[in-house]
Amino acid sequence: MENRMRMLNALQYEKGRNVVYWMSRDQRIEDNWALLYAQKNALEDQSSLSVVFCLVTDYPEAAKSHFDFMMTGLFKLIKKLEAYHIPLHILRGKPDEVLPAYLILSGSSRLVSDFSPLHVNQEWKESVTSKIHVPHSEVDTRNIVPCFKVSSKKEYGAYTLRPKINRLMGEFLTDIPSITQHPIPFEANYDFDTFLNNHQVFPDSFSVCSSSGEDQAKCCFNGFVENTLERYASRNDPNADAVSHLSKYLHFGQISSQRIAYEISKNRIPDHGFLEELIVRRELGDNFCFYEKNYDNALCFPDWAKLTLNDHRNDFRDYLYDIEAFEAGKTHEPLWNAAQNQMTSTGYMHGYMRMYWAKKILEWSPDPETAMAIAIYLNNKYQLDGRDPNGYAGIAWSIGGVHDRAWVPRNVFGKIRYMNYNGCKRKFDVDKYIKAYI
Ligand code: FAD
Ligand code: FO1
């Protein structure tokens, strides 16, 4: 598993009594390479092992429903990890505020963390690493082929990343071992207990979300394989609902994409294009956010897109809406309003509708920069799977031609790929979808 890891500092290991896995993105016990790597270190060091999750209650653009989903899953992990003699400590506070003290008071000699390319996570990592005095390793267990291994640059599109992933699939798409019951118990001393009592978060402060957790994620996956995967080719019809609904579990790391891909490939199940989305498209999202610092604004658009959108900046807009009208789903087009309502009422919007939804925001906003800001704001505020590299990449694709090519130029869009009501009408029963959400 060393091939999924990189060191974030050059400090030497000195004997301690504990190893810490700082869990953030990959909120699961099973199929978690960061947890496995931390346990491997702890066993070699003959140390105990503990897991820490730093709860940041003002996490950017996170709503109560997102925290309820996340915390429900985390509280289930506390119970499950107890059986392995591995405590999970959920601490309230920014990582660089709570982790340095936690490491010292628990007598820890190593820190292992999981990987995320987003600004918030990268800033946490940098700040924590600058304040600690133990070796800090980072393991990418969100991607099948680690983001910092598959490519050293921002890829043009799926077509340039795909061969790089495929070349490494033999090495990385493997079965994943389980953690074992840890033989060395975690020893807390008085100071540590006091620290925990002052920082630990307890279940009573969140509402339980029945659909959250590793077991629910596995059930969702099994149901998808049994009942839906064979219809996945018709995924672009939102009425067919021929999709997995796995995105919330994948976003919060409650299920491993490697486990999903491994089970489908090992059992030779026809995937109808599902693995292309799950592996290439999804891992392109991390590549984009890791190498493009402007992933959340219009500066990330490719030059051809910047040019063409500028040429059409002053085109006449038939309709113009502000963020309030978009958020309320009050545009002139019932199909767009239905997509917005599906998202605000269920926390999920069908994938095909997300493309159409974002492109209409471009068409009905005063400029591309405002369109990007509105789409990101609404997507992250309402999507349970929001605040994710897939979202930034999906919105930049829809509005700014990222990972796409130039098309026949038209009003406002220039050469950005166009979608409209009539295009949807040709693909599926729009009245049926509208009726479901209006
Ligand atoms: P399925 O079709 O069952 O796909 C399975 C998994 O593959 C998904 O959960 C996802 O992890 C991955 N996947 C599928 N399509 C894509 C894609 N186009 N790009 C990247 N990964 C993909 N995805 C998010 O996870 N969070 C978001 O906030 C988000 N916002 C988006 C905004 C726009 C404007 C667009 C065009 C796409 C966005 N996507 C986002 C990508 C995609 O639409 C969703 O991942 C997918 O609809 C989730 O539903 P599902 O799990 O049922 O998908
Ligand atoms: N990760 C944390 O380590 N602490 C948090 O408090 C936290 C809150 C949170 C809220 C919403 C959400 O969508 C994700 C959240 N994450 C949190 C998850 C983590 O930051 C993930 O790495 C990224 O969201 C995806 O890269």
Short mmCIF file of C-alpha atoms and ligand atoms in Angstrom, two decimals:
data_model
loop_
_atom_site.label_atom_id
_atom_site.label_comp_id
_atom_site.label_asym_id
_atom_site.label_seq_id
_atom_site.Cartn_x
_atom_site.Cartn_y
_atom_site.Cartn_z
CA MET A 1 0.00 0.00 0.00
CA GLU A 2 3.07 2.28 0.01
CA ASN A 3 2.23 3.04 -3.64
CA ARG A 4 -0.83 5.01 -2.50
CA MET A 5 1.09 7.10 0.05
CA ARG A 6 3.27 10.19 0.06
CA MET A 7 5.11 11.88 2.93
CA LEU A 8 4.04 15.45 3.79
CA ASN A 9 7.11 16.17 5.94
CA ALA A 10 10.59 14.75 6.40
CA LEU A 11 10.54 14.17 10.17
CA GLN A 12 12.07 10.97 11.48
CA TYR A 13 10.02 8.43 13.42
CA GLU A 14 10.72 8.38 17.16
CA LYS A 15 9.25 5.67 19.37
CA GLY A 16 5.85 6.59 20.76
CA ARG A 17 2.91 4.63 22.13
CA ASN A 18 0.25 5.41 19.52
CA VAL A 19 -0.33 5.99 15.78
CA VAL A 20 -3.15 8.29 14.60
CA TYR A 21 -5.28 8.06 11.46
CA TRP A 22 -6.77 11.53 10.87
CA MET A 23 -9.99 10.61 9.04
CA SER A 24 -11.61 13.30 6.92
CA ARG A 25 -12.73 12.31 3.42
CA ASP A 26 -12.88 8.54 3.69
CA GLN A 27 -15.35 8.00 6.47
CA ARG A 28 -15.35 4.17 6.51
CA ILE A 29 -13.64 1.22 8.13
CA GLU A 30 -13.80 -1.21 5.24
CA ASP A 31 -11.62 -0.77 2.15
CA ASN A 32 -9.81 2.22 3.66
CA TRP A 33 -6.14 2.21 2.65
CA ALA A 34 -5.31 5.09 5.01
CA LEU A 35 -6.63 3.11 8.00
CA LEU A 36 -4.82 -0.02 6.79
CA TYR A 37 -1.56 1.89 6.40
CA ALA A 38 -1.92 3.43 9.87
CA GLN A 39 -2.51 -0.03 11.38
CA LYS A 40 0.51 -1.44 9.51
CA ASN A 41 2.67 1.31 11.04
CA ALA A 42 1.20 0.74 14.51
CA LEU A 43 1.83 -3.01 14.35
CA GLU A 44 5.43 -2.49 13.20
CA ASP A 45 5.95 0.08 15.97
CA GLN A 46 4.14 -2.11 18.51
CA SER A 47 1.92 0.88 19.23
CA SER A 48 -1.79 1.34 19.77
CA LEU A 49 -3.91 2.89 17.03
CA SER A 50 -6.57 5.62 17.23
CA VAL A 51 -8.71 7.45 14.66
CA VAL A 52 -9.49 11.17 14.91
CA PHE A 53 -12.15 13.14 13.04
CA CYS A 54 -12.03 16.93 13.44
CA LEU A 55 -15.56 18.34 13.26
CA VAL A 56 -15.52 21.81 11.70
CA THR A 57 -19.06 23.07 12.30
CA ASP A 58 -18.57 26.03 9.93
CA TYR A 59 -17.36 23.82 7.08
CA PRO A 60 -17.80 25.91 3.91
CA GLU A 61 -21.33 25.73 2.43
CA ALA A 62 -22.34 22.73 4.54
CA ALA A 63 -25.95 22.68 5.72
CA LYS A 64 -27.57 20.87 8.68
CA SER A 65 -28.74 18.00 6.44
CA HIS A 66 -25.14 17.40 5.31
CA PHE A 67 -23.87 17.30 8.90
CA ASP A 68 -26.72 14.99 9.99
CA PHE A 69 -25.85 12.56 7.19
CA MET A 70 -22.12 12.72 7.93
CA MET A 71 -22.37 12.49 11.73
CA THR A 72 -24.84 9.58 11.59
CA GLY A 73 -22.24 7.63 9.61
CA LEU A 74 -19.40 8.65 11.92
CA PHE A 75 -21.24 7.69 15.11
CA LYS A 76 -21.80 4.21 13.66
CA LEU A 77 -18.06 3.95 13.10
CA ILE A 78 -17.35 4.55 16.80
CA LYS A 79 -19.23 1.37 17.69
CA LYS A 80 -17.71 -0.69 14.86
CA LEU A 81 -14.14 0.39 15.64
CA GLU A 82 -14.55 -0.45 19.35
CA ALA A 83 -14.71 -4.13 18.35
CA TYR A 84 -11.24 -3.72 16.78
CA HIS A 85 -9.87 -2.02 19.95
CA ILE A 86 -9.39 1.14 17.88
CA PRO A 87 -11.02 4.26 19.43
CA LEU A 88 -12.56 6.89 17.13
CA HIS A 89 -12.38 10.35 18.73
CA ILE A 90 -14.64 12.96 17.10
CA LEU A 91 -13.27 16.31 18.20
CA ARG A 92 -14.89 19.70 17.72
CA GLY A 93 -12.44 22.22 16.25
CA LYS A 94 -10.30 23.04 13.25
CA PRO A 95 -7.65 20.36 12.65
CA ASP A 96 -4.71 22.68 13.32
CA GLU A 97 -6.34 23.69 16.63
CA VAL A 98 -7.02 20.21 18.02
CA LEU A 99 -4.65 17.76 16.33
CA PRO A 100 -1.23 19.00 17.60
CA ALA A 101 -2.39 18.75 21.24
CA TYR A 102 -4.10 15.41 20.57
CA LEU A 103 -0.87 13.95 19.14
CA ILE A 104 1.20 15.07 22.15
CA LEU A 105 -1.30 14.03 24.85
CA SER A 106 -1.86 10.62 23.25
CA GLY A 107 1.90 10.05 22.95
CA SER A 108 1.58 9.54 19.20
CA SER A 109 4.59 8.99 16.97
CA ARG A 110 2.99 9.10 13.53
CA LEU A 111 0.09 10.81 11.75
CA VAL A 112 -1.58 9.25 8.70
CA SER A 113 -4.23 11.25 6.79
CA ASP A 114 -6.44 10.66 3.75
CA PHE A 115 -6.42 12.84 0.60
CA SER A 116 -8.58 15.62 -0.81
CA PRO A 117 -7.55 18.22 -3.42
CA LEU A 118 -10.00 20.88 -2.21
CA HIS A 119 -8.68 24.18 -0.87
CA VAL A 120 -10.18 23.63 2.58
CA ASN A 121 -8.50 20.24 3.01
CA GLN A 122 -5.19 21.33 1.51
CA GLU A 123 -5.10 24.34 3.87
CA TRP A 124 -5.84 22.11 6.87
CA LYS A 125 -3.04 19.73 5.81
CA GLU A 126 -0.48 22.50 5.41
CA SER A 127 -1.33 24.11 8.73
CA VAL A 128 -1.34 20.82 10.67
CA THR A 129 1.94 19.68 9.11
CA SER A 130 3.59 22.97 10.08
CA LYS A 131 2.55 22.53 13.73
CA ILE A 132 3.38 18.87 14.44
CA HIS A 133 6.64 17.08 15.25
CA VAL A 134 5.93 13.57 13.97
CA PRO A 135 6.11 12.04 10.47
CA HIS A 136 2.91 12.85 8.50
CA SER A 137 1.97 10.56 5.60
CA GLU A 138 -1.00 11.04 3.27
CA VAL A 139 -2.83 8.14 1.60
CA ASP A 140 -5.17 8.60 -1.36
CA THR A 141 -7.93 6.06 -0.71
CA ARG A 142 -10.65 8.01 -2.55
CA ASN A 143 -9.24 7.23 -6.01
CA ILE A 144 -8.41 3.79 -7.37
CA VAL A 145 -5.25 5.21 -8.96
CA PRO A 146 -3.86 7.81 -6.53
CA CYS A 147 -4.33 11.36 -7.83
CA PHE A 148 -0.69 12.32 -7.20
CA LYS A 149 0.47 9.14 -9.00
CA VAL A 150 -1.70 8.97 -12.13
CA SER A 151 -0.66 12.35 -13.56
CA SER A 152 1.66 15.25 -12.72
CA LYS A 153 -0.52 17.84 -14.49
CA LYS A 154 -4.03 19.10 -15.20
CA GLU A 155 -5.48 16.77 -17.87
CA TYR A 156 -7.28 18.15 -20.94
CA GLY A 157 -10.10 15.69 -20.59
CA ALA A 158 -11.22 12.14 -19.97
CA TYR A 159 -9.49 11.17 -23.22
CA THR A 160 -6.04 12.11 -21.88
CA LEU A 161 -6.51 10.75 -18.36
CA ARG A 162 -8.11 7.43 -19.40
CA PRO A 163 -4.94 5.83 -20.87
CA LYS A 164 -2.92 6.91 -17.82
CA ILE A 165 -5.45 5.27 -15.51
CA ASN A 166 -5.73 2.15 -17.65
CA ARG A 167 -1.95 1.71 -17.66
CA LEU A 168 -1.97 1.54 -13.86
CA MET A 169 -5.20 -0.41 -13.29
CA GLY A 170 -3.35 -3.72 -13.04
CA GLU A 171 -1.33 -2.35 -10.14
CA PHE A 172 -4.17 -0.57 -8.33
CA LEU A 173 -7.51 -2.28 -9.06
CA THR A 174 -6.93 -5.09 -6.57
CA ASP A 175 -8.86 -6.67 -3.71
CA ILE A 176 -8.51 -4.78 -0.42
CA PRO A 177 -7.59 -6.50 2.87
CA SER A 178 -9.53 -5.94 6.11
CA ILE A 179 -8.16 -4.36 9.24
CA THR A 180 -7.56 -6.76 12.13
CA GLN A 181 -8.39 -6.50 15.80
CA HIS A 182 -5.61 -4.32 17.18
CA PRO A 183 -3.49 -6.19 19.77
CA ILE A 184 -2.18 -3.13 21.66
CA PRO A 185 -4.88 -1.26 23.60
CA PHE A 186 -5.06 2.55 23.48
CA GLU A 187 -3.92 3.96 26.85
CA ALA A 188 -5.33 7.31 27.93
CA ASN A 189 -3.82 9.25 30.81
CA TYR A 190 -5.56 11.88 32.94
CA ASP A 191 -4.46 14.84 30.82
CA PHE A 192 -5.71 13.12 27.68
CA ASP A 193 -9.05 12.28 29.28
CA THR A 194 -9.50 15.92 30.28
CA PHE A 195 -8.61 17.01 26.75
CA LEU A 196 -11.17 14.58 25.30
CA ASN A 197 -13.90 15.68 27.68
CA ASN A 198 -13.32 19.28 26.59
CA HIS A 199 -13.31 18.51 22.86
CA GLN A 200 -15.25 15.33 22.13
CA VAL A 201 -18.54 15.56 20.21
CA PHE A 202 -21.40 13.36 21.37
CA PRO A 203 -24.29 11.88 19.31
CA ASP A 204 -27.07 13.87 20.96
CA SER A 205 -26.29 17.08 19.02
CA PHE A 206 -27.28 15.71 15.58
CA SER A 207 -30.42 14.25 14.02
CA VAL A 208 -30.10 10.67 12.83
CA CYS A 209 -30.25 10.22 9.06
CA SER A 210 -31.57 6.69 8.34
CA SER A 211 -29.93 6.43 4.90
CA SER A 212 -26.39 7.12 6.18
CA GLY A 213 -23.63 4.62 6.98
CA GLU A 214 -21.38 1.93 5.52
CA ASP A 215 -24.12 -0.71 5.67
CA GLN A 216 -26.60 1.55 3.88
CA ALA A 217 -23.97 2.34 1.24
CA LYS A 218 -23.34 -1.37 0.65
CA CYS A 219 -27.08 -2.01 0.43
CA CYS A 220 -27.44 0.78 -2.12
CA PHE A 221 -24.61 -0.71 -4.19
CA ASN A 222 -26.00 -4.26 -4.07
CA GLY A 223 -29.46 -2.99 -5.01
CA PHE A 224 -28.01 -1.06 -7.94
CA VAL A 225 -26.12 -4.10 -9.27
CA GLU A 226 -29.15 -6.38 -8.89
CA ASN A 227 -31.92 -4.10 -10.15
CA THR A 228 -30.54 -1.18 -12.16
CA LEU A 229 -27.04 -1.61 -13.62
CA GLU A 230 -28.31 -3.49 -16.68
CA ARG A 231 -30.37 -0.38 -17.55
CA TYR A 232 -27.49 2.04 -17.00
CA ALA A 233 -27.19 2.76 -20.73
CA SER A 234 -30.50 4.66 -20.40
CA ARG A 235 -29.10 6.77 -17.52
CA ASN A 236 -29.69 10.02 -19.42
CA ASP A 237 -33.46 9.64 -19.05
CA PRO A 238 -34.20 11.12 -15.60
CA ASN A 239 -37.59 9.34 -15.55
CA ALA A 240 -35.87 5.95 -15.98
CA ASP A 241 -33.89 6.56 -12.80
CA ALA A 242 -31.30 4.10 -14.14
CA VAL A 243 -28.53 5.43 -11.91
CA SER A 244 -26.88 4.21 -8.70
CA HIS A 245 -27.60 7.05 -6.23
CA LEU A 246 -24.17 6.21 -4.77
CA SER A 247 -22.82 9.79 -4.94
CA LYS A 248 -23.63 10.78 -1.33
CA TYR A 249 -21.87 7.64 -0.06
CA LEU A 250 -18.89 8.22 -2.35
CA HIS A 251 -18.69 11.90 -1.40
CA PHE A 252 -18.60 11.15 2.35
CA GLY A 253 -16.36 8.16 1.76
CA GLN A 254 -18.84 5.67 3.23
CA ILE A 255 -18.05 3.30 0.37
CA SER A 256 -14.91 2.69 -1.66
CA SER A 257 -15.02 3.18 -5.44
CA GLN A 258 -12.27 0.56 -5.64
CA ARG A 259 -14.51 -1.98 -3.92
CA ILE A 260 -17.35 -1.15 -6.33
CA ALA A 261 -15.12 -1.45 -9.41
CA TYR A 262 -13.36 -4.56 -8.11
CA GLU A 263 -16.64 -6.44 -7.41
CA ILE A 264 -18.08 -5.52 -10.83
CA SER A 265 -14.88 -6.48 -12.69
CA LYS A 266 -14.14 -9.64 -10.63
CA ASN A 267 -17.69 -10.94 -11.27
CA ARG A 268 -17.50 -9.90 -14.96
CA ILE A 269 -20.75 -7.97 -14.63
CA PRO A 270 -21.49 -5.96 -17.81
CA ASP A 271 -21.20 -2.37 -16.61
CA HIS A 272 -22.82 -0.47 -19.56
CA GLY A 273 -20.46 2.50 -19.15
CA PHE A 274 -20.82 2.74 -15.36
CA LEU A 275 -17.11 2.13 -14.68
CA GLU A 276 -16.14 4.90 -17.11
CA GLU A 277 -18.14 7.34 -14.97
CA LEU A 278 -17.08 5.86 -11.62
CA ILE A 279 -13.39 5.68 -12.50
CA VAL A 280 -12.38 8.01 -15.33
CA ARG A 281 -14.92 10.83 -14.89
CA ARG A 282 -14.75 10.75 -11.11
CA GLU A 283 -10.95 10.63 -10.93
CA LEU A 284 -10.79 13.42 -13.50
CA GLY A 285 -12.62 15.54 -10.91
CA ASP A 286 -9.80 15.13 -8.40
CA ASN A 287 -7.15 15.70 -11.09
CA PHE A 288 -8.88 18.96 -12.05
CA CYS A 289 -9.15 20.32 -8.48
CA PHE A 290 -5.66 19.15 -7.51
CA TYR A 291 -3.89 20.93 -10.37
CA GLU A 292 -6.26 23.84 -11.05
CA LYS A 293 -6.28 26.26 -8.11
CA ASN A 294 -9.07 28.27 -9.76
CA TYR A 295 -11.40 25.27 -9.91
CA ASP A 296 -14.13 27.35 -8.24
CA ASN A 297 -14.11 30.35 -10.61
CA ALA A 298 -14.11 31.27 -14.32
CA LEU A 299 -10.32 31.66 -14.47
CA CYS A 300 -10.14 27.86 -14.80
CA PHE A 301 -11.80 27.86 -18.25
CA PRO A 302 -9.53 26.83 -21.17
CA ASP A 303 -8.34 29.72 -23.35
CA TRP A 304 -10.68 28.86 -26.26
CA ALA A 305 -13.63 29.04 -23.87
CA LYS A 306 -12.52 32.32 -22.30
CA LEU A 307 -12.17 33.80 -25.79
CA THR A 308 -15.51 32.65 -27.10
CA LEU A 309 -17.42 33.61 -23.95
CA ASN A 310 -15.80 37.05 -24.10
CA ASP A 311 -16.82 37.45 -27.77
CA HIS A 312 -20.43 36.79 -26.69
CA ARG A 313 -20.31 38.68 -23.39
CA ASN A 314 -22.56 41.45 -24.67
CA ASP A 315 -25.00 39.27 -26.59
CA PHE A 316 -28.64 40.02 -25.84
CA ARG A 317 -30.02 37.73 -23.11
CA ASP A 318 -33.67 36.77 -23.72
CA TYR A 319 -34.04 36.12 -19.98
CA LEU A 320 -32.04 37.30 -16.99
CA TYR A 321 -32.48 35.99 -13.42
CA ASP A 322 -30.74 36.79 -10.14
CA ILE A 323 -29.74 34.24 -7.53
CA GLU A 324 -33.03 34.58 -5.63
CA ALA A 325 -35.08 33.65 -8.71
CA PHE A 326 -32.82 30.70 -9.51
CA GLU A 327 -32.82 29.49 -5.90
CA ALA A 328 -36.63 29.70 -5.72
CA GLY A 329 -36.95 27.81 -9.01
CA LYS A 330 -38.87 30.75 -10.47
CA THR A 331 -37.71 30.99 -14.08
CA HIS A 332 -39.92 31.00 -17.19
CA GLU A 333 -39.01 27.36 -17.91
CA PRO A 334 -40.87 24.64 -15.94
CA LEU A 335 -38.25 22.00 -16.81
CA TRP A 336 -35.45 24.03 -15.22
CA ASN A 337 -37.66 24.84 -12.23
CA ALA A 338 -38.42 21.12 -11.82
CA ALA A 339 -34.69 20.28 -11.74
CA GLN A 340 -34.08 22.99 -9.14
CA ASN A 341 -37.01 21.70 -7.09
CA GLN A 342 -35.73 18.11 -7.29
CA MET A 343 -32.43 19.32 -5.81
CA THR A 344 -33.87 21.54 -3.08
CA SER A 345 -36.54 19.05 -2.03
CA THR A 346 -34.48 15.81 -2.16
CA GLY A 347 -30.83 16.92 -1.92
CA TYR A 348 -30.18 15.16 -5.27
CA MET A 349 -30.53 16.08 -8.92
CA HIS A 350 -30.37 13.58 -11.73
CA GLY A 351 -27.04 13.69 -13.59
CA TYR A 352 -28.43 14.57 -17.03
CA MET A 353 -30.48 17.40 -15.53
CA ARG A 354 -27.36 18.82 -13.80
CA MET A 355 -25.76 19.55 -17.18
CA TYR A 356 -28.91 21.22 -18.52
CA TRP A 357 -29.46 23.03 -15.18
CA ALA A 358 -25.98 24.60 -15.15
CA LYS A 359 -26.03 25.52 -18.86
CA LYS A 360 -29.29 27.43 -18.44
CA ILE A 361 -27.72 29.37 -15.55
CA LEU A 362 -25.03 30.44 -18.04
CA GLU A 363 -27.72 31.46 -20.59
CA TRP A 364 -29.85 33.38 -18.10
CA SER A 365 -27.08 35.14 -16.11
CA PRO A 366 -25.51 38.51 -17.01
CA ASP A 367 -22.04 36.96 -17.49
CA PRO A 368 -20.14 33.63 -17.14
CA GLU A 369 -18.46 34.64 -13.87
CA THR A 370 -21.80 35.27 -12.20
CA ALA A 371 -23.16 32.01 -13.65
CA MET A 372 -20.25 30.02 -12.16
CA ALA A 373 -20.74 31.62 -8.76
CA ILE A 374 -24.50 30.95 -8.73
CA ALA A 375 -24.18 27.34 -9.92
CA ILE A 376 -21.48 26.53 -7.34
CA TYR A 377 -23.41 28.26 -4.55
CA LEU A 378 -26.68 26.40 -5.25
CA ASN A 379 -24.95 23.07 -5.98
CA ASN A 380 -22.97 23.14 -2.70
CA LYS A 381 -25.85 24.45 -0.61
CA TYR A 382 -28.40 21.85 -1.69
CA GLN A 383 -26.66 18.72 -3.11
CA LEU A 384 -25.94 16.12 -0.46
CA ASP A 385 -23.06 15.05 -2.73
CA GLY A 386 -22.03 18.71 -3.16
CA ARG A 387 -18.82 20.41 -1.98
CA ASP A 388 -17.01 17.79 -4.04
CA PRO A 389 -14.40 17.89 -6.86
CA ASN A 390 -17.01 16.24 -9.13
CA GLY A 391 -19.23 19.25 -8.65
CA TYR A 392 -16.57 21.84 -9.45
CA ALA A 393 -15.52 19.86 -12.53
CA GLY A 394 -19.14 19.27 -13.62
CA ILE A 395 -20.03 22.96 -13.33
CA ALA A 396 -16.80 24.09 -15.08
CA TRP A 397 -17.57 21.58 -17.88
CA SER A 398 -21.14 22.87 -18.28
CA ILE A 399 -20.39 26.59 -18.16
CA GLY A 400 -16.75 26.91 -19.21
CA GLY A 401 -16.02 24.00 -21.56
CA VAL A 402 -13.51 22.39 -19.14
CA HIS A 403 -12.74 18.81 -20.33
CA ASP A 404 -14.94 19.50 -23.40
CA ARG A 405 -14.35 20.78 -26.94
CA ALA A 406 -15.63 23.72 -29.01
CA TRP A 407 -19.03 23.42 -30.75
CA VAL A 408 -20.88 25.44 -33.38
CA PRO A 409 -21.05 29.01 -31.99
CA ARG A 410 -24.40 30.47 -30.82
CA ASN A 411 -25.81 33.40 -28.86
CA VAL A 412 -24.35 33.84 -25.33
CA PHE A 413 -22.72 30.34 -25.36
CA GLY A 414 -20.28 31.01 -28.16
CA LYS A 415 -18.65 27.62 -28.79
CA ILE A 416 -19.61 26.15 -25.37
CA ARG A 417 -21.70 22.99 -25.82
CA TYR A 418 -25.38 24.00 -25.93
CA MET A 419 -28.35 22.22 -24.32
CA ASN A 420 -31.98 23.26 -24.30
CA TYR A 421 -35.55 22.24 -23.63
CA ASN A 422 -36.07 20.81 -27.13
CA GLY A 423 -32.94 18.70 -26.77
CA CYS A 424 -34.34 17.29 -23.52
CA LYS A 425 -37.74 16.77 -25.15
CA ARG A 426 -36.07 14.63 -27.81
CA LYS A 427 -34.39 12.51 -25.13
CA PHE A 428 -37.14 11.92 -22.55
CA ASP A 429 -40.71 12.67 -21.44
CA VAL A 430 -40.15 16.18 -20.04
CA ASP A 431 -43.78 16.54 -18.88
CA LYS A 432 -43.43 13.44 -16.71
CA TYR A 433 -40.28 14.84 -15.06
CA ILE A 434 -41.87 18.28 -14.58
CA LYS A 435 -44.97 16.75 -13.00
CA ALA A 436 -42.79 14.88 -10.52
CA TYR A 437 -41.14 18.03 -9.18
CA ILE A 438 -43.48 20.97 -9.75
P1 FAD B 1 -24.16 7.40 -11.33
O1 FAD B 1 -24.43 7.73 -12.77
O2 FAD B 1 -24.75 6.19 -10.73
O3 FAD B 1 -22.55 7.36 -11.20
C1 FAD B 1 -21.89 6.66 -10.16
C2 FAD B 1 -20.79 7.53 -9.59
O4 FAD B 1 -19.85 7.85 -10.62
C3 FAD B 1 -21.29 8.88 -9.09
O5 FAD B 1 -21.76 8.79 -7.76
C4 FAD B 1 -20.04 9.74 -9.18
O6 FAD B 1 -19.20 9.53 -8.07
C5 FAD B 1 -19.39 9.20 -10.45
N1 FAD B 1 -19.83 10.02 -11.58
C6 FAD B 1 -20.89 9.80 -12.40
N2 FAD B 1 -20.97 10.78 -13.34
C7 FAD B 1 -19.94 11.63 -13.06
C8 FAD B 1 -19.47 12.85 -13.65
N3 FAD B 1 -20.08 13.38 -14.72
N4 FAD B 1 -18.38 13.46 -13.10
C9 FAD B 1 -17.77 12.92 -12.03
N5 FAD B 1 -18.15 11.78 -11.43
C10 FAD B 1 -19.22 11.16 -11.94
N6 FAD B 1 -21.12 14.78 -8.67
C11 FAD B 1 -20.92 14.82 -7.31
O7 FAD B 1 -20.50 13.80 -6.73
N7 FAD B 1 -21.14 15.96 -6.57
C12 FAD B 1 -21.59 17.10 -7.17
O8 FAD B 1 -21.76 18.12 -6.50
C13 FAD B 1 -21.81 17.10 -8.58
N8 FAD B 1 -22.25 18.23 -9.21
C14 FAD B 1 -22.39 18.23 -10.57
C15 FAD B 1 -22.78 19.42 -11.22
C16 FAD B 1 -22.91 19.46 -12.60
C17 FAD B 1 -23.32 20.75 -13.26
C18 FAD B 1 -22.65 18.30 -13.37
C19 FAD B 1 -22.78 18.32 -14.87
C20 FAD B 1 -22.27 17.10 -12.75
C21 FAD B 1 -22.13 17.07 -11.35
N9 FAD B 1 -21.74 15.89 -10.67
C22 FAD B 1 -21.54 15.91 -9.31
C23 FAD B 1 -21.40 14.65 -11.43
C24 FAD B 1 -22.58 13.67 -11.63
O9 FAD B 1 -23.67 14.35 -12.17
C25 FAD B 1 -22.98 13.02 -10.30
O10 FAD B 1 -21.84 12.43 -9.72
C26 FAD B 1 -24.03 11.94 -10.46
O11 FAD B 1 -25.18 12.48 -11.09
C27 FAD B 1 -24.38 11.38 -9.09
O12 FAD B 1 -25.49 10.52 -9.14
P2 FAD B 1 -25.30 8.92 -9.12
O13 FAD B 1 -24.38 8.52 -8.01
O14 FAD B 1 -26.65 8.33 -9.16
O15 FAD B 1 -24.53 8.71 -10.49
N1 FO1 B 2 -14.34 16.78 6.79
C1 FO1 B 2 -13.77 16.99 8.02
O1 FO1 B 2 -12.66 16.50 8.25
N2 FO1 B 2 -14.40 17.71 9.00
C2 FO1 B 2 -15.62 18.25 8.80
O2 FO1 B 2 -16.17 18.87 9.72
C3 FO1 B 2 -16.25 18.06 7.53
C4 FO1 B 2 -17.51 18.59 7.28
C5 FO1 B 2 -18.08 18.38 6.00
C6 FO1 B 2 -19.35 18.89 5.69
C7 FO1 B 2 -19.90 18.69 4.44
C8 FO1 B 2 -19.19 17.99 3.46
O3 FO1 B 2 -19.72 17.79 2.24
C9 FO1 B 2 -17.91 17.45 3.74
C10 FO1 B 2 -17.37 17.64 5.01
N3 FO1 B 2 -16.12 17.10 5.31
C11 FO1 B 2 -15.55 17.31 6.55
C12 FO1 B 2 -15.57 16.07 4.39
C13 FO1 B 2 -14.20 16.29 3.81
O4 FO1 B 2 -13.77 17.61 3.94
C14 FO1 B 2 -14.04 15.83 2.36
O5 FO1 B 2 -12.68 15.59 2.22
C15 FO1 B 2 -14.41 16.80 1.24
O6 FO1 B 2 -15.68 17.24 1.40
C16 FO1 B 2 -14.29 16.12 -0.12
O7 FO1 B 2 -13.08 16.24 -0.65
#
